[in-house]
PDB file of C-alpha atoms in Angstrom:
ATOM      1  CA  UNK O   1       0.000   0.000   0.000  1.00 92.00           C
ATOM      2  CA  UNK O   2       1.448   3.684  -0.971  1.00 93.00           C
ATOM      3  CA  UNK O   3       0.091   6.082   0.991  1.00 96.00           C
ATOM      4  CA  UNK O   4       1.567  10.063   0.358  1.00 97.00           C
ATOM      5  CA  UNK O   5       1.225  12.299   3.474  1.00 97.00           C
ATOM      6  CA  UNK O   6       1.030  15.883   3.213  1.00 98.00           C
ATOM      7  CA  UNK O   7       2.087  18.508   6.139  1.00 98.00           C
ATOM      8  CA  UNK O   8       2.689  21.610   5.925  1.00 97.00           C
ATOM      9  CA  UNK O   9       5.993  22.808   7.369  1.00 97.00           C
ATOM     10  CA  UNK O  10       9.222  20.582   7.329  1.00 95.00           C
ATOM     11  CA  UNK O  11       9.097  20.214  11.395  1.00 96.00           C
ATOM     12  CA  UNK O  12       5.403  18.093  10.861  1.00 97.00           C
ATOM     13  CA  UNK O  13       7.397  16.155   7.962  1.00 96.00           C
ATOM     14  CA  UNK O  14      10.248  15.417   9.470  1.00 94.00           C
ATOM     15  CA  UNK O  15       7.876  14.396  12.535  1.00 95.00           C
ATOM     16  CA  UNK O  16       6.021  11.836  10.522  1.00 95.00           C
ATOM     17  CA  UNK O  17       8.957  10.601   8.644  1.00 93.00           C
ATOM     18  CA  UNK O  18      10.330   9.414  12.355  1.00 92.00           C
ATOM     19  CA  UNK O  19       7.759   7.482  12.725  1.00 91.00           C
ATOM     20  CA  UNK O  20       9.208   5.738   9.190  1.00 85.00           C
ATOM     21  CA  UNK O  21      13.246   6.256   9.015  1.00 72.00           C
ATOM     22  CA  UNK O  22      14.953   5.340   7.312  1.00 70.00           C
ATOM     23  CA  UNK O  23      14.330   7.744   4.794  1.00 75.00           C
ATOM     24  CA  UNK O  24      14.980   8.741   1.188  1.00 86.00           C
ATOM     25  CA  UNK O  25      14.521  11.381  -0.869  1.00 88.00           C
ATOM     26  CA  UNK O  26      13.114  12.157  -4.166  1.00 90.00           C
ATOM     27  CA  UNK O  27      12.520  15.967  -6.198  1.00 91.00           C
ATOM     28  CA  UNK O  28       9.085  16.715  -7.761  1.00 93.00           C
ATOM     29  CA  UNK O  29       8.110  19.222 -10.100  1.00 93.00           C
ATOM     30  CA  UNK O  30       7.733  22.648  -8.550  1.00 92.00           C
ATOM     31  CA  UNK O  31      10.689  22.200  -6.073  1.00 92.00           C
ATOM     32  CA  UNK O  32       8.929  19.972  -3.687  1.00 94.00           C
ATOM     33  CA  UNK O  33      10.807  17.664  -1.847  1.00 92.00           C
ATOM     34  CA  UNK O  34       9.585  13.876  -1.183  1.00 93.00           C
ATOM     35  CA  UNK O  35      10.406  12.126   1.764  1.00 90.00           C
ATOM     36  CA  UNK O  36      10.040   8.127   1.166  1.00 90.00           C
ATOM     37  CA  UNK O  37      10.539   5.462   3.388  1.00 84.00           C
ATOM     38  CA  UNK O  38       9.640   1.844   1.539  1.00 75.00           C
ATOM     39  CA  UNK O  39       8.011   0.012   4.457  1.00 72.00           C
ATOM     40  CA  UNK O  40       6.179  -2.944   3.849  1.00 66.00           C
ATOM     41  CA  UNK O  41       3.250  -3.509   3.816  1.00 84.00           C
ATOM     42  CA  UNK O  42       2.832   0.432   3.968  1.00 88.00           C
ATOM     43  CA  UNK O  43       5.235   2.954   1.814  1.00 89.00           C
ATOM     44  CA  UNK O  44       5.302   6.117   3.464  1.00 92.00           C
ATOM     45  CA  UNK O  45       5.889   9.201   1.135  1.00 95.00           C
ATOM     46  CA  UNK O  46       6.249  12.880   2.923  1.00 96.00           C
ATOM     47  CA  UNK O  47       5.857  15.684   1.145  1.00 97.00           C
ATOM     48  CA  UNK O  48       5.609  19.400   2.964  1.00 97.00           C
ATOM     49  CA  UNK O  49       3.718  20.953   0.577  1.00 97.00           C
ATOM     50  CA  UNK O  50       3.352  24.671   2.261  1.00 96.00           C
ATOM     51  CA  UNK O  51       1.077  26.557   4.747  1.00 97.00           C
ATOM     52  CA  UNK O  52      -2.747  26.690   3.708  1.00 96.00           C
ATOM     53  CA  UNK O  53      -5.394  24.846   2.207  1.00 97.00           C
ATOM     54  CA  UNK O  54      -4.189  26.435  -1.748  1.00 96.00           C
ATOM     55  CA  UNK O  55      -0.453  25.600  -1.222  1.00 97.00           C
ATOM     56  CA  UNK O  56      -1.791  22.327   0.388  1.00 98.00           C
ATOM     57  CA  UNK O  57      -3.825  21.663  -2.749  1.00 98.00           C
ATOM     58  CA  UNK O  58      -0.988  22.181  -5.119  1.00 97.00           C
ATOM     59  CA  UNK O  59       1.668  20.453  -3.198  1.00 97.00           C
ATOM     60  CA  UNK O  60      -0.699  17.313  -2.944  1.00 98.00           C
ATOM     61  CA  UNK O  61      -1.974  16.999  -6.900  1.00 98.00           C
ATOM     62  CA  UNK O  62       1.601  17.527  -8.263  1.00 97.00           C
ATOM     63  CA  UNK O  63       2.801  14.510  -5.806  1.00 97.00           C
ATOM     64  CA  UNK O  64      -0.305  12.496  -7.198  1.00 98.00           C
ATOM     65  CA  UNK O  65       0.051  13.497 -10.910  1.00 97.00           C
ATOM     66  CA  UNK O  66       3.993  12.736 -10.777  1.00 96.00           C
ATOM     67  CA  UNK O  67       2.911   9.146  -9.164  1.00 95.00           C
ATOM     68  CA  UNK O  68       0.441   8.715 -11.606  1.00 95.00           C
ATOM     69  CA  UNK O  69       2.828   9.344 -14.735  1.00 95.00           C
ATOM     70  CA  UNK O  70       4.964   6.688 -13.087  1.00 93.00           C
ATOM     71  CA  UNK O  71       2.565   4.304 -12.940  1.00 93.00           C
ATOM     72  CA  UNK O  72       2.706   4.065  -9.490  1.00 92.00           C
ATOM     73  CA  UNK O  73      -0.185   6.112  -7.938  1.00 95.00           C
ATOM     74  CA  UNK O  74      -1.225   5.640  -4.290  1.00 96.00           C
ATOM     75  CA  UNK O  75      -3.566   4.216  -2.081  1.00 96.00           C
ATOM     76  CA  UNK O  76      -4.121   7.065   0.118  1.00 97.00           C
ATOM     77  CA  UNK O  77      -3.678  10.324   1.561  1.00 98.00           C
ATOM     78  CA  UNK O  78      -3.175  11.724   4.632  1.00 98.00           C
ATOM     79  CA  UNK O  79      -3.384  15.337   5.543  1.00 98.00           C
ATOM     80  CA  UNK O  80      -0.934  15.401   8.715  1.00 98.00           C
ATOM     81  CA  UNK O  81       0.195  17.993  11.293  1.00 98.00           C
ATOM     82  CA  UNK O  82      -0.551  19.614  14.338  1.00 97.00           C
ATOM     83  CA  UNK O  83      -3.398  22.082  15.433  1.00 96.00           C
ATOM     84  CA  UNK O  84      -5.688  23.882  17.253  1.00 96.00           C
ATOM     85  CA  UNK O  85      -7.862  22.065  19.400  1.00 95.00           C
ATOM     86  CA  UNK O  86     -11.207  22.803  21.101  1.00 94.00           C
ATOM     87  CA  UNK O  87     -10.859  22.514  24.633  1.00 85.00           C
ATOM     88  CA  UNK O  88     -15.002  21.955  24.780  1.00 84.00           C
ATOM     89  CA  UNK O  89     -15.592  19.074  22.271  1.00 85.00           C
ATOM     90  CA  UNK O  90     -11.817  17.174  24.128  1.00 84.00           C
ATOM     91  CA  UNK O  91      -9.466  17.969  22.114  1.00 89.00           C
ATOM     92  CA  UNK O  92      -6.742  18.608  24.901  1.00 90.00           C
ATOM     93  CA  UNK O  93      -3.425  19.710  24.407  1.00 91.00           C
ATOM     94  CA  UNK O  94      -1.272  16.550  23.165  1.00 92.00           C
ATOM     95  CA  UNK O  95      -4.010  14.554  21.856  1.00 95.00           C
ATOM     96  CA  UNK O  96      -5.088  12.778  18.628  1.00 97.00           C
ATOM     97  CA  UNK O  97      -7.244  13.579  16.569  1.00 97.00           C
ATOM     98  CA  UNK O  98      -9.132  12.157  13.201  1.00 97.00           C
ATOM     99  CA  UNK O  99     -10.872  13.677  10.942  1.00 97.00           C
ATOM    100  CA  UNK O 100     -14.796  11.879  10.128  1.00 96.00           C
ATOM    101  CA  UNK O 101     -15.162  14.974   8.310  1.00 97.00           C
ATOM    102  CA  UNK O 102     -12.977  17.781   6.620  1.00 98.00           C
ATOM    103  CA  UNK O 103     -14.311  21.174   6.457  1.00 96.00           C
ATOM    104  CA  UNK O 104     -13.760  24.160   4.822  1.00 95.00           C
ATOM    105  CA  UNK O 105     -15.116  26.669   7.624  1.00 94.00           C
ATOM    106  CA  UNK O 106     -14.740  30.194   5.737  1.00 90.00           C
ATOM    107  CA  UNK O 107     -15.743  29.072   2.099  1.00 87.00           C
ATOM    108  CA  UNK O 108     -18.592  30.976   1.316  1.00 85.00           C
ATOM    109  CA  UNK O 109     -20.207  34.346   1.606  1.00 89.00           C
ATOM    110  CA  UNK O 110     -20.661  36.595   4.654  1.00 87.00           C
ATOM    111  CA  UNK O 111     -24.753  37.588   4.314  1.00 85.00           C
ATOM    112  CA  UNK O 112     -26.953  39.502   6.482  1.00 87.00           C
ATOM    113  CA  UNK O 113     -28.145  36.527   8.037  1.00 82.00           C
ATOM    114  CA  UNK O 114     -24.565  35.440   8.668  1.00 82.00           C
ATOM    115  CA  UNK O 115     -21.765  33.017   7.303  1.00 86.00           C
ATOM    116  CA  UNK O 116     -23.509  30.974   4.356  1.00 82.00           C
ATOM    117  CA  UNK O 117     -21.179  28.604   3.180  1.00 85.00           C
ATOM    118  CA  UNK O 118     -20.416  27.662  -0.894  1.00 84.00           C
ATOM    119  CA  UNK O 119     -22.980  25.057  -1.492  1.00 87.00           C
ATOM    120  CA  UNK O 120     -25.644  27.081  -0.619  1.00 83.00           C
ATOM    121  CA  UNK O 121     -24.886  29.517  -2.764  1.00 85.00           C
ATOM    122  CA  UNK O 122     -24.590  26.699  -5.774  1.00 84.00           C
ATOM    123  CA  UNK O 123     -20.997  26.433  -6.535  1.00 87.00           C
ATOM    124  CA  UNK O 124     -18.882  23.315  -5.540  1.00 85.00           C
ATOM    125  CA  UNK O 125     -18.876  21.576  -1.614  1.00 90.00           C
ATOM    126  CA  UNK O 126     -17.242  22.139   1.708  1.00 92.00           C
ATOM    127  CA  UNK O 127     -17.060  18.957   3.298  1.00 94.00           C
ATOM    128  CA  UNK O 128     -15.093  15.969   2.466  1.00 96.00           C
ATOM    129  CA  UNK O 129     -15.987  12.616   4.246  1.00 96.00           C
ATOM    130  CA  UNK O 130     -13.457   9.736   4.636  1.00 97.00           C
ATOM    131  CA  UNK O 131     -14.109   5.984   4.785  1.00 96.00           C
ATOM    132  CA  UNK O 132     -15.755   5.553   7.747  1.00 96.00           C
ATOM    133  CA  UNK O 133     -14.519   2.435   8.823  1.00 95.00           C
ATOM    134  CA  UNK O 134     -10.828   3.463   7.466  1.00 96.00           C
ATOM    135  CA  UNK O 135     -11.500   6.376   9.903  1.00 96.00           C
ATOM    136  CA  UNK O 136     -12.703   4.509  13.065  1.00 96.00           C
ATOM    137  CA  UNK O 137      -9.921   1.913  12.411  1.00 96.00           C
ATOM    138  CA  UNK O 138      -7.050   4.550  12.703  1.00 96.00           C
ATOM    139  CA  UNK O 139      -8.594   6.965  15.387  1.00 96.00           C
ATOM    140  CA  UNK O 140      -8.527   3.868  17.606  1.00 96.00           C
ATOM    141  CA  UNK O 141      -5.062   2.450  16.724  1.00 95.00           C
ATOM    142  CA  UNK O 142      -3.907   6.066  17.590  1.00 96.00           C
ATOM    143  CA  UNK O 143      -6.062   6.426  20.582  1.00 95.00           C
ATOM    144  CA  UNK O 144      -7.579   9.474  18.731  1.00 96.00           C
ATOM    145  CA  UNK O 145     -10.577  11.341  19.343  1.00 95.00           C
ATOM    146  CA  UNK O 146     -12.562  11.108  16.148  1.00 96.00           C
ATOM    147  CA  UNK O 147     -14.712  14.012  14.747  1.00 96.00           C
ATOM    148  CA  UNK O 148     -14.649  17.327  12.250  1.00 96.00           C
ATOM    149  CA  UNK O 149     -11.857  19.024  11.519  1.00 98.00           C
ATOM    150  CA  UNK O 150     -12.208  22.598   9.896  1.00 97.00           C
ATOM    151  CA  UNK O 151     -10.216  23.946   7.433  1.00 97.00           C
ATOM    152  CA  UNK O 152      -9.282  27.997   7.746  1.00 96.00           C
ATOM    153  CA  UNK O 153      -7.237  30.141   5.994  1.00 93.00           C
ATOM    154  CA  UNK O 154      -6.926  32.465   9.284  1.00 92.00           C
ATOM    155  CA  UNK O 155      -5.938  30.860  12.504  1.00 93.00           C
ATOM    156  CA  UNK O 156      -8.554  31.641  15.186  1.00 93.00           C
ATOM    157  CA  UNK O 157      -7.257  34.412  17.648  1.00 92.00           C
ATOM    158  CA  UNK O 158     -10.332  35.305  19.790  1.00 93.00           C
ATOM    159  CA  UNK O 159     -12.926  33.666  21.813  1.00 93.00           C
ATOM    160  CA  UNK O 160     -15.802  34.978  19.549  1.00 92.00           C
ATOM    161  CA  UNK O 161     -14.229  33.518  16.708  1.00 93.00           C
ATOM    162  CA  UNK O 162     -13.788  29.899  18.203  1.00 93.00           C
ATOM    163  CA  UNK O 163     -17.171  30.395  19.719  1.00 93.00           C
ATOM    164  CA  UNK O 164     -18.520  31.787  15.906  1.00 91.00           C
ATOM    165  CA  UNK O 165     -17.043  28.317  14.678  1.00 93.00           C
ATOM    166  CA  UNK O 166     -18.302  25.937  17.374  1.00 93.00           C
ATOM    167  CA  UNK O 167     -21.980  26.853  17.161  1.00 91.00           C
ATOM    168  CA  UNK O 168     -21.299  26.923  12.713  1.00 91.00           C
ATOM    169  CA  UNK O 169     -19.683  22.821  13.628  1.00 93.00           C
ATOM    170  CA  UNK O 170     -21.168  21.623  16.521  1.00 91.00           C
ATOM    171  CA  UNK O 171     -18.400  19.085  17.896  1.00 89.00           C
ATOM    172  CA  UNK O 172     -15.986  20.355  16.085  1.00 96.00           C
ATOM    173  CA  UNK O 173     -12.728  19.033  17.376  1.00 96.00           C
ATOM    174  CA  UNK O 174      -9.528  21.062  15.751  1.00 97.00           C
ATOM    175  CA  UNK O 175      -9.098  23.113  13.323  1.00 97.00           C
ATOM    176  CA  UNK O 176      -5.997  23.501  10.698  1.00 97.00           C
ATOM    177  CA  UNK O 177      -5.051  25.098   8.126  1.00 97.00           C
ATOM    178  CA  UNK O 178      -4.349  22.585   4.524  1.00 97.00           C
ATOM    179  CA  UNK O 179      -6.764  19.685   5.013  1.00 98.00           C
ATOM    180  CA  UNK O 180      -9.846  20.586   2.876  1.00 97.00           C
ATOM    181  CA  UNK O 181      -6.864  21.412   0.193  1.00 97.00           C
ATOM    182  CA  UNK O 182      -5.269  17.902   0.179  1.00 98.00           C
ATOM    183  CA  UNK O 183      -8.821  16.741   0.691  1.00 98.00           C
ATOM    184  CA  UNK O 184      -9.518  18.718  -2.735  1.00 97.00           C
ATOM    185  CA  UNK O 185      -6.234  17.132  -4.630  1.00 98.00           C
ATOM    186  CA  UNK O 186      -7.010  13.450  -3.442  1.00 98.00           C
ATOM    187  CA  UNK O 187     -10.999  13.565  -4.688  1.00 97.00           C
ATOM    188  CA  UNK O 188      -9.770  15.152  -8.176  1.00 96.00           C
ATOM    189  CA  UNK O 189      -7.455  12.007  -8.666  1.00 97.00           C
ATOM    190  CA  UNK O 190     -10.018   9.361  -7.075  1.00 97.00           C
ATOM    191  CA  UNK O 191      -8.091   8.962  -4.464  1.00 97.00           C
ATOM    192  CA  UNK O 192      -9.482   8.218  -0.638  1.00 97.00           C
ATOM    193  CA  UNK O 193      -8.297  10.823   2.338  1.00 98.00           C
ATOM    194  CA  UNK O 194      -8.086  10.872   5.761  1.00 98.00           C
ATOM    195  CA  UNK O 195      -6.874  13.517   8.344  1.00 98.00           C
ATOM    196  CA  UNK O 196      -4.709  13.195  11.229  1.00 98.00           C
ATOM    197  CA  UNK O 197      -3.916  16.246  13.748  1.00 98.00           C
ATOM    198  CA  UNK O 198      -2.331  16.354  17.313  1.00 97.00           C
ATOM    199  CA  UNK O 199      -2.958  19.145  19.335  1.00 96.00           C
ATOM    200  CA  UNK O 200      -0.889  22.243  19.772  1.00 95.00           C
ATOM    201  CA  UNK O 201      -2.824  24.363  21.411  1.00 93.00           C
ATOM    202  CA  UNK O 202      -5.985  26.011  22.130  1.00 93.00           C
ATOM    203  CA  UNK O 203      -8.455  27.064  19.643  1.00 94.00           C
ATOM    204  CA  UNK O 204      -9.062  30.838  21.000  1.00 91.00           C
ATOM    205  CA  UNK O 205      -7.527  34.163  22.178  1.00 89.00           C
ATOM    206  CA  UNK O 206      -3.341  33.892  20.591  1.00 85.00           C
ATOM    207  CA  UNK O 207      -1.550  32.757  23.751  1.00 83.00           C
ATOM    208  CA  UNK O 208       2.102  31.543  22.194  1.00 83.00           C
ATOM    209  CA  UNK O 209       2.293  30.560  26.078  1.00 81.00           C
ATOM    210  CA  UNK O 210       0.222  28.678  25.957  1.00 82.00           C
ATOM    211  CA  UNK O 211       1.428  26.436  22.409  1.00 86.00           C
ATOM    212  CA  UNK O 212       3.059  23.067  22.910  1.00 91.00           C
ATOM    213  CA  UNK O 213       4.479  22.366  19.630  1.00 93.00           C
ATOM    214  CA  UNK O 214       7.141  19.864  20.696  1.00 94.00           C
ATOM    215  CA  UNK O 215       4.930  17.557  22.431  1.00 94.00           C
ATOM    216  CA  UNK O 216       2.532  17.820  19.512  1.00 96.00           C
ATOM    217  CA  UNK O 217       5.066  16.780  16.922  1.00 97.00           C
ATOM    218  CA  UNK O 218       6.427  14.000  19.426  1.00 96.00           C
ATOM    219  CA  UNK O 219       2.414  12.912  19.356  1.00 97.00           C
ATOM    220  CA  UNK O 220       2.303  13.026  15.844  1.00 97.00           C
ATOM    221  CA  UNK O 221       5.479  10.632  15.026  1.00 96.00           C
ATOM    222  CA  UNK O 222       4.071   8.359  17.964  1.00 96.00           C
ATOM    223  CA  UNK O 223       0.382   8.200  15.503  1.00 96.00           C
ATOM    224  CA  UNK O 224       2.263   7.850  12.680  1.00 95.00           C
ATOM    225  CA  UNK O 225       3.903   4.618  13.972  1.00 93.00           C
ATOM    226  CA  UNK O 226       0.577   3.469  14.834  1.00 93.00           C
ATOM    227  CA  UNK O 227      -0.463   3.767  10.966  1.00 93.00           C
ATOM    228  CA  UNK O 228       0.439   1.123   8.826  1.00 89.00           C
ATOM    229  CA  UNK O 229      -0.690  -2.156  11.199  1.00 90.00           C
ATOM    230  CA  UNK O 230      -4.267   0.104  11.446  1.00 93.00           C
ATOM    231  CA  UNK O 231      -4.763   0.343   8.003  1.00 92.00           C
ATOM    232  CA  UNK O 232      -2.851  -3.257   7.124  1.00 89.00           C
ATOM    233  CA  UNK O 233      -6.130  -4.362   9.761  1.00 87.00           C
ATOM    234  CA  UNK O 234      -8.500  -2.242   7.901  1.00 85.00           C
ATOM    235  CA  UNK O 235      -8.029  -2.859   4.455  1.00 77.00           C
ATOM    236  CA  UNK O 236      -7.315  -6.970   4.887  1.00 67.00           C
ATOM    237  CA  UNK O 237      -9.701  -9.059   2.841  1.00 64.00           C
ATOM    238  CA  UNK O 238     -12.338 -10.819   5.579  1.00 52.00           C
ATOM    239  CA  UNK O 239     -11.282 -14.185   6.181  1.00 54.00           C
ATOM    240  CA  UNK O 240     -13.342 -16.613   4.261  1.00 54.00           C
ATOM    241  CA  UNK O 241     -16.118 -18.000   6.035  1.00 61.00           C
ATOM    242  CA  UNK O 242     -15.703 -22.175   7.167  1.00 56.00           C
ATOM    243  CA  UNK O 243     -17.601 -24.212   5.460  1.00 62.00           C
ATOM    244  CA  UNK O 244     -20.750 -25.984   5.967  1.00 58.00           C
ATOM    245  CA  UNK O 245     -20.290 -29.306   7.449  1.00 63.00           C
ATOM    246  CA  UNK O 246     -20.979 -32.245   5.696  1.00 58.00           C
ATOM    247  CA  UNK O 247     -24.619 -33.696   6.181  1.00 62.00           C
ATOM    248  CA  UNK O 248     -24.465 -36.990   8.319  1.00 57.00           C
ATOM    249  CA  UNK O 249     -24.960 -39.723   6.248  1.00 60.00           C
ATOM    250  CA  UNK O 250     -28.290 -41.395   5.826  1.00 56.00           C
ATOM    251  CA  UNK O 251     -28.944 -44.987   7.422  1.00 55.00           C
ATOM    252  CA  UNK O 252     -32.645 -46.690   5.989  1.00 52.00           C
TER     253      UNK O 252
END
């Protein structure tokens, strides 16, 4: 199974590719740099494709278009990284979570009446929904939470806002900023998506106080080696089912 994860800084890569050393390295068109670590049964391929859900959406379709003219296109993608977590859905600092639903949360129109977002006004969607099942079976191998995760191209910075966005997603768990892109990428090229996220720090008023990056990224590589025997489990055939016993034979 190939699988091509998608951060966006180098620290988030370089996280995930721990989880996956040893490491090589391949160039893609663009300048991107691939980080690729032939496990098996899983492949790991890293790629830090840049801050937001545009750079995110680039980064991830030149990857898949360069696998695809190789004849080698993947199985799956992963929008990685850490994030901001809301403290009211459980989403503490240090913790897991996966996405059953990536959201754009500012794609739309502001209205009298309020945020309306893009598919109510008739133009495209805002919501991608991976496997279920692929979901579940990750967020527990992890021990993740499992839940939305929104997509913004501004990092919340006040209470109103995080409230504003809570009320919008009930149960929303983080927020970040480039999954909704890869999400975007990986449906163009047919390919199935999931999100993972640890938590950095609070979704809410900027505190860089209060931010625990290094003990998200230590999170994240300890997920990420949680990965490939979760979706190895999820995506094995079912064992046959035994077969019927033999009818006792018949005595006149």
């Amino acid at each position: 199974m190939r699988v091509l994860v998608v951060t966006a800084v180098a620290a988030e890569r370089d996280a995930v590719a721990a989880a996956a050393e040893p490491c090589g390295e391949t160039a893609l068109p663009g300048g991107y740099a691939l980080r690729r670590a032939a496990g098996a049964p899983v492949a790991l391929n890293v790629l830090a494709a840049g801050v937001g859900p545009a750079a995110a959406a680039a980064g991830t379709a030149t990857a898949l278009t360069a696998a695809a003219l190789a004849t080698a296109p993947y199985d799956l993608v992963v929008s990685a990284g850490i994030g901001g977590g809301f403290a009211a859905s459980g989403a503490a600092l240090g913790s897991v979570v996966v996405a059953d639903a990536i959201v754009a949360a500012d794609l739309g129109a502001e209205t009298p009446d309020g945020f309306t977002p893009v598919t109510d006004l008739g133009f495209g969607t805002v919501a991608h929904r991976p496997d279920p099942a692929l979901a579940e079976a990750v967020a527990t191998a992890a021990g993740a939470a499992l839940g939305t995760v929104v997509t913004v191209s501004t990092v919340t910075g006040s209470a109103a806002r995080a409230a504003e966005l809570a009320a919008r997603h009930p149960g929303v768990l983080a927020e970040a900023m480039e999954g909704f892109g890869v999400a975007e990428a990986a449906a163009a090229h047919g390919v199935p998506v999931l999100e993972i996220r640890t938590v950095s720090n609070p979704v809410g008023p900027r505190d860089r106080a209060a931010w625990r990056i290094g003990p998200a990224l230590t999170a994240l590589t300890g997920a990420f080696r949680t990965l490939p025997g979760a979706l190895t489990a999820a995506t094995a055939p079912a064992p046959a089912p035994a077969p019927a016993p033999a009818p006792a034979p018949h005595h006149p």
